[in-house]
Amino acid sequence: QVQLVESGGGLVQAGGSLRLSCVGSGRTFSRYGMGWFRQTPGKEREFVAGISASGTSTRYADSVKGRFTISRDNAKNTVYLQMNSLKPEDTAVYYCAADRTGWGPRRYEYDYWGQGTQVTVSS
């Protein structure tokens, strides 16, 4: 089992940057693909970015491509989401998730979830 804890959220002005971190417990963290998702009230949780277990492959939602970067440090059991050029529409609760078999955009394929961290972008 993997427990995930996100941090790094907060309030930022449009155009600013934030870096989210997600620390995983357990010795098997490096075997999991990881994803970042986000959710706003009344909407479904949506895929933001994913990274393979080794960190060599990544994928992004079109809405964040070129602005966000996902990375991981398996020695620290941590996955990051660097968010630049933030927009008000990026405001959401951001969740990290672990997937034993991939790192794709389908949220039902992920096995473990963190509790989320709030990101608010003011205009």
XYZ file of N, CA and C in Angstrom:
369
model
N 0.842 -1.190 0.000
C 0.000 0.000 0.000
C 0.877 1.240 0.000
N 0.388 2.282 -0.673
C 1.119 3.542 -0.765
C 0.257 4.649 -0.186
N 0.823 5.416 0.702
C 0.150 6.612 1.215
C 0.816 7.839 0.601
N -0.017 8.775 0.172
C 0.469 9.950 -0.543
C 0.053 11.217 0.185
N 0.981 12.155 0.297
C 0.702 13.429 0.958
C 1.200 14.569 0.072
N 0.252 15.415 -0.347
C 0.594 16.563 -1.189
C 0.881 17.791 -0.334
N 1.665 18.687 -0.890
C 1.936 19.975 -0.263
C 2.331 20.973 -1.341
N 2.386 22.249 -0.947
C 2.854 23.273 -1.868
C 1.777 24.148 -2.470
N 0.526 23.837 -2.193
C -0.542 24.669 -2.709
C -0.580 26.022 -2.011
N -1.397 26.919 -2.545
C -1.521 28.243 -1.947
C -2.191 29.212 -2.876
N -2.071 30.486 -2.523
C -2.659 31.571 -3.310
C -1.556 32.263 -4.094
N -1.787 32.454 -5.379
C -0.796 33.087 -6.241
C -1.516 33.953 -7.268
N -0.859 35.008 -7.705
C -1.443 35.853 -8.739
C -1.275 35.224 -10.118
N -2.165 35.584 -11.010
C -2.067 35.113 -12.390
C -0.689 35.463 -12.957
N -0.107 34.486 -13.661
C 1.233 34.655 -14.201
C 2.321 34.135 -13.295
N 1.967 33.834 -12.066
C 2.936 33.349 -11.100
C 3.184 31.854 -11.210
N 3.965 31.341 -10.254
C 4.361 29.940 -10.265
C 4.168 29.311 -8.889
N 3.964 28.018 -8.898
C 3.929 27.200 -7.688
C 4.540 25.852 -8.022
N 5.109 25.212 -7.010
C 5.572 23.841 -7.167
C 4.893 22.966 -6.127
N 4.155 21.992 -6.607
C 3.508 21.021 -5.731
C 4.423 19.817 -5.540
N 4.365 19.259 -4.345
C 5.109 18.046 -4.033
C 4.147 16.980 -3.534
N 4.500 15.746 -3.791
C 3.714 14.616 -3.305
C 4.692 13.565 -2.810
N 4.666 13.312 -1.521
C 5.569 12.328 -0.923
C 4.817 11.029 -0.695
N 5.415 9.924 -1.127
C 4.798 8.622 -0.968
C 5.512 7.786 0.078
N 4.742 6.982 0.781
C 5.329 6.090 1.765
C 5.644 4.758 1.117
N 6.467 3.958 1.779
C 6.707 2.604 1.320
C 7.900 2.470 0.389
N 8.418 1.251 0.326
C 9.620 0.975 -0.463
C 9.310 0.735 -1.926
N 8.019 0.655 -2.286
C 7.658 0.333 -3.663
C 7.269 1.551 -4.478
N 7.486 2.739 -3.946
C 7.069 3.963 -4.650
C 7.620 3.997 -6.059
N 8.845 3.594 -6.262
C 9.488 3.681 -7.570
C 8.887 2.732 -8.602
N 8.010 1.855 -8.197
C 7.360 0.935 -9.130
C 6.062 1.495 -9.699
N 5.624 2.623 -9.168
C 4.327 3.167 -9.552
C 4.458 4.309 -10.544
N 3.605 4.277 -11.581
C 3.392 5.484 -12.335
C 2.634 6.472 -11.460
N 2.862 7.752 -11.702
C 2.232 8.778 -10.872
C 1.494 9.781 -11.742
N 0.429 10.304 -11.189
C -0.338 11.310 -11.909
C -0.744 12.449 -11.004
N -0.964 13.597 -11.612
C -1.580 14.744 -10.944
C -2.942 14.986 -11.594
N -3.930 15.177 -10.759
C -5.284 15.503 -11.192
C -5.731 16.758 -10.448
N -6.804 17.357 -10.936
C -7.367 18.509 -10.229
C -8.887 18.482 -10.319
N -9.498 19.153 -9.359
C -10.953 19.146 -9.292
C -11.460 20.455 -8.735
N -12.525 20.970 -9.366
C -13.232 22.142 -8.866
C -14.644 21.719 -8.491
N -15.309 22.476 -7.627
C -16.639 22.085 -7.161
C -17.609 21.877 -8.321
N -18.310 20.766 -8.268
C -19.320 20.478 -9.270
C -18.785 19.884 -10.561
N -17.471 19.699 -10.631
C -16.878 19.133 -11.844
C -16.151 17.833 -11.528
N -15.958 17.035 -12.562
C -15.240 15.786 -12.379
C -13.736 16.067 -12.209
N -13.098 15.138 -11.533
C -11.652 15.245 -11.367
C -10.991 15.026 -12.736
N -10.103 15.937 -13.110
C -9.512 15.854 -14.438
C -8.007 15.636 -14.375
N -7.529 14.942 -15.375
C -6.114 14.645 -15.496
C -5.327 15.908 -15.819
N -4.167 16.047 -15.187
C -3.282 17.172 -15.449
C -1.974 16.686 -16.083
N -1.336 15.714 -15.426
C -0.046 15.229 -15.919
C 0.243 13.852 -15.339
N 1.044 13.073 -16.053
C 1.438 11.755 -15.585
C 2.902 11.495 -15.889
N 3.508 10.615 -15.086
C 4.911 10.274 -15.277
C 5.100 8.791 -15.000
N 5.932 8.162 -15.807
C 6.177 6.735 -15.653
C 6.957 6.450 -14.376
N 7.011 5.181 -14.012
C 7.696 4.782 -12.778
C 9.165 5.195 -12.803
N 9.795 5.062 -13.950
C 11.215 5.416 -14.067
C 11.439 6.914 -14.216
N 10.390 7.623 -14.583
C 10.514 9.066 -14.807
C 10.910 9.445 -16.220
N 11.041 8.467 -17.101
C 11.515 8.756 -18.454
C 10.404 9.170 -19.408
N 9.155 8.905 -19.049
C 8.029 9.258 -19.914
C 7.028 10.109 -19.159
N 6.520 11.127 -19.858
C 5.520 12.004 -19.254
C 4.408 12.281 -20.261
N 3.298 12.731 -19.746
C 2.202 13.184 -20.604
C 1.445 14.279 -19.880
N 0.783 15.139 -20.671
C 0.114 16.306 -20.107
C -1.240 16.519 -20.757
N -2.139 17.110 -19.995
C -3.374 17.605 -20.570
C -3.043 18.801 -21.468
N -3.815 18.966 -22.531
C -3.561 20.069 -23.459
C -3.619 21.431 -22.760
N -4.463 21.528 -21.752
C -4.664 22.808 -21.080
C -3.447 23.276 -20.294
N -2.524 22.365 -19.988
C -1.351 22.743 -19.188
C -0.041 22.535 -19.931
N -0.104 21.976 -21.106
C 1.104 21.676 -21.862
C 1.904 22.959 -22.113
N 3.204 22.901 -21.855
C 4.052 24.071 -22.026
C 4.124 24.964 -20.806
N 3.232 24.770 -19.835
C 3.230 25.586 -18.615
C 3.579 24.762 -17.377
N 3.157 23.512 -17.341
C 3.384 22.640 -16.190
C 4.421 21.583 -16.544
N 5.185 21.171 -15.529
C 6.168 20.104 -15.703
C 6.080 19.136 -14.538
N 5.912 17.862 -14.870
C 5.895 16.819 -13.850
C 7.274 16.163 -13.808
N 7.738 15.857 -12.609
C 9.017 15.177 -12.443
C 8.952 14.340 -11.169
N 9.944 13.498 -10.971
C 9.969 12.675 -9.760
C 11.400 12.416 -9.328
N 11.539 12.172 -8.041
C 12.807 11.781 -7.449
C 12.529 10.524 -6.633
N 12.823 9.374 -7.193
C 12.491 8.122 -6.524
C 13.328 7.903 -5.260
N 14.490 8.502 -5.190
C 15.300 8.386 -3.976
C 14.618 9.084 -2.800
N 13.787 10.067 -3.110
C 13.055 10.800 -2.067
C 11.583 10.428 -2.029
N 11.177 9.441 -2.831
C 9.762 9.039 -2.880
C 8.850 10.236 -3.149
N 9.254 11.092 -4.058
C 8.526 12.337 -4.271
C 8.285 12.583 -5.752
N 7.098 13.068 -6.058
C 6.765 13.534 -7.397
C 6.397 15.009 -7.292
N 6.771 15.766 -8.307
C 6.574 17.216 -8.301
C 5.694 17.648 -9.469
N 5.070 18.788 -9.289
C 4.377 19.449 -10.384
C 4.762 20.919 -10.342
N 5.623 21.312 -11.269
C 6.007 22.706 -11.402
C 4.987 23.405 -12.281
N 4.359 24.437 -11.753
C 3.290 25.135 -12.469
C 3.722 26.581 -12.709
N 3.876 26.930 -13.960
C 4.268 28.281 -14.349
C 3.147 28.944 -15.135
N 3.240 30.255 -15.265
C 2.251 31.023 -16.032
C 0.835 30.650 -15.614
N 0.602 30.624 -14.341
C -0.697 30.187 -13.822
C -1.811 31.130 -14.234
N -2.977 30.540 -14.451
C -4.174 31.270 -14.861
C -5.271 31.051 -13.823
N -6.234 31.959 -13.751
C -7.344 31.752 -12.803
C -8.060 30.417 -13.008
N -8.125 29.952 -14.234
C -8.793 28.672 -14.492
C -8.006 27.467 -14.002
N -6.790 27.678 -13.519
C -6.034 26.593 -12.894
C -6.431 26.396 -11.433
N -7.251 27.280 -10.909
C -7.710 27.158 -9.533
C -8.461 25.849 -9.333
N -8.024 25.071 -8.348
C -8.620 23.752 -8.097
C -7.924 23.125 -6.894
N -8.488 22.016 -6.447
C -7.772 21.139 -5.525
C -6.974 20.158 -6.380
N -5.692 20.068 -6.096
C -4.804 19.202 -6.865
C -4.491 17.937 -6.064
N -4.612 16.802 -6.743
C -4.384 15.502 -6.129
C -3.274 14.763 -6.859
N -2.452 14.062 -6.103
C -1.541 13.128 -6.753
C -2.083 11.717 -6.552
N -1.707 10.828 -7.454
C -2.215 9.469 -7.443
C -1.153 8.518 -7.969
N -1.239 7.267 -7.517
C -0.277 6.232 -7.897
C -0.984 5.114 -8.643
N -0.346 4.647 -9.703
C -0.915 3.617 -10.577
C 0.111 2.497 -10.749
N -0.294 1.280 -10.456
C 0.650 0.159 -10.552
C 0.991 -0.215 -11.986
N 0.154 0.206 -12.937
C 0.351 -0.297 -14.297
C 0.583 0.788 -15.353
N 0.449 2.059 -15.004
C 0.626 3.080 -16.029
C 0.681 4.470 -15.442
N 0.449 5.442 -16.269
C 0.464 6.845 -15.837
C -0.457 7.677 -16.723
N -1.550 7.078 -17.117
C -2.436 7.690 -18.089
C -3.473 8.612 -17.499
N -4.382 9.091 -18.349
C -5.361 10.100 -17.943
C -6.631 9.566 -17.300
N -6.805 8.265 -17.221
C -8.046 7.705 -16.690
C -7.964 7.573 -15.178
N -8.716 8.341 -14.459
C -8.573 8.376 -12.999
C -8.932 7.046 -12.347
N -9.809 6.254 -12.962
C -10.219 4.988 -12.346
C -9.110 3.940 -12.385
N -8.054 4.208 -13.133
C -6.938 3.266 -13.207
C -5.940 3.453 -12.068
N -6.088 4.542 -11.330
C -5.153 4.824 -10.247
C -5.595 4.128 -8.963
N -4.621 3.626 -8.229
C -4.904 2.787 -7.078
C -4.912 3.554 -5.755
N -4.083 4.581 -5.653
C -3.959 5.314 -4.391
C -3.997 6.815 -4.680
N -4.594 7.542 -3.733
C -4.766 8.986 -3.873
C -4.334 9.697 -2.608
N -3.830 10.915 -2.802
C -3.572 11.791 -1.680
C -4.835 12.553 -1.296
N -4.699 13.412 -0.303
C -5.858 14.141 0.225
C -6.099 15.449 -0.510
N -5.157 15.877 -1.312
C -5.322 17.083 -2.109
C -4.725 18.322 -1.477
N -4.375 19.280 -2.325
C -3.877 20.574 -1.872
C -4.518 21.658 -2.732
N -4.960 22.729 -2.086
C -5.698 23.777 -2.788
C -4.737 24.732 -3.491
N -5.027 25.007 -4.743
C -4.315 26.036 -5.510
C -5.334 27.078 -5.944
N -5.067 28.326 -5.605
C -5.954 29.417 -5.977
C -5.148 30.466 -6.730
N -5.616 30.793 -7.932
C -4.936 31.778 -8.771
C -5.848 32.980 -8.911
N -5.387 34.116 -8.442
C -6.200 35.328 -8.502
C -5.881 36.112 -9.778
N -6.893 36.791 -10.275
C -6.723 37.558 -11.525
C -6.268 38.985 -11.234
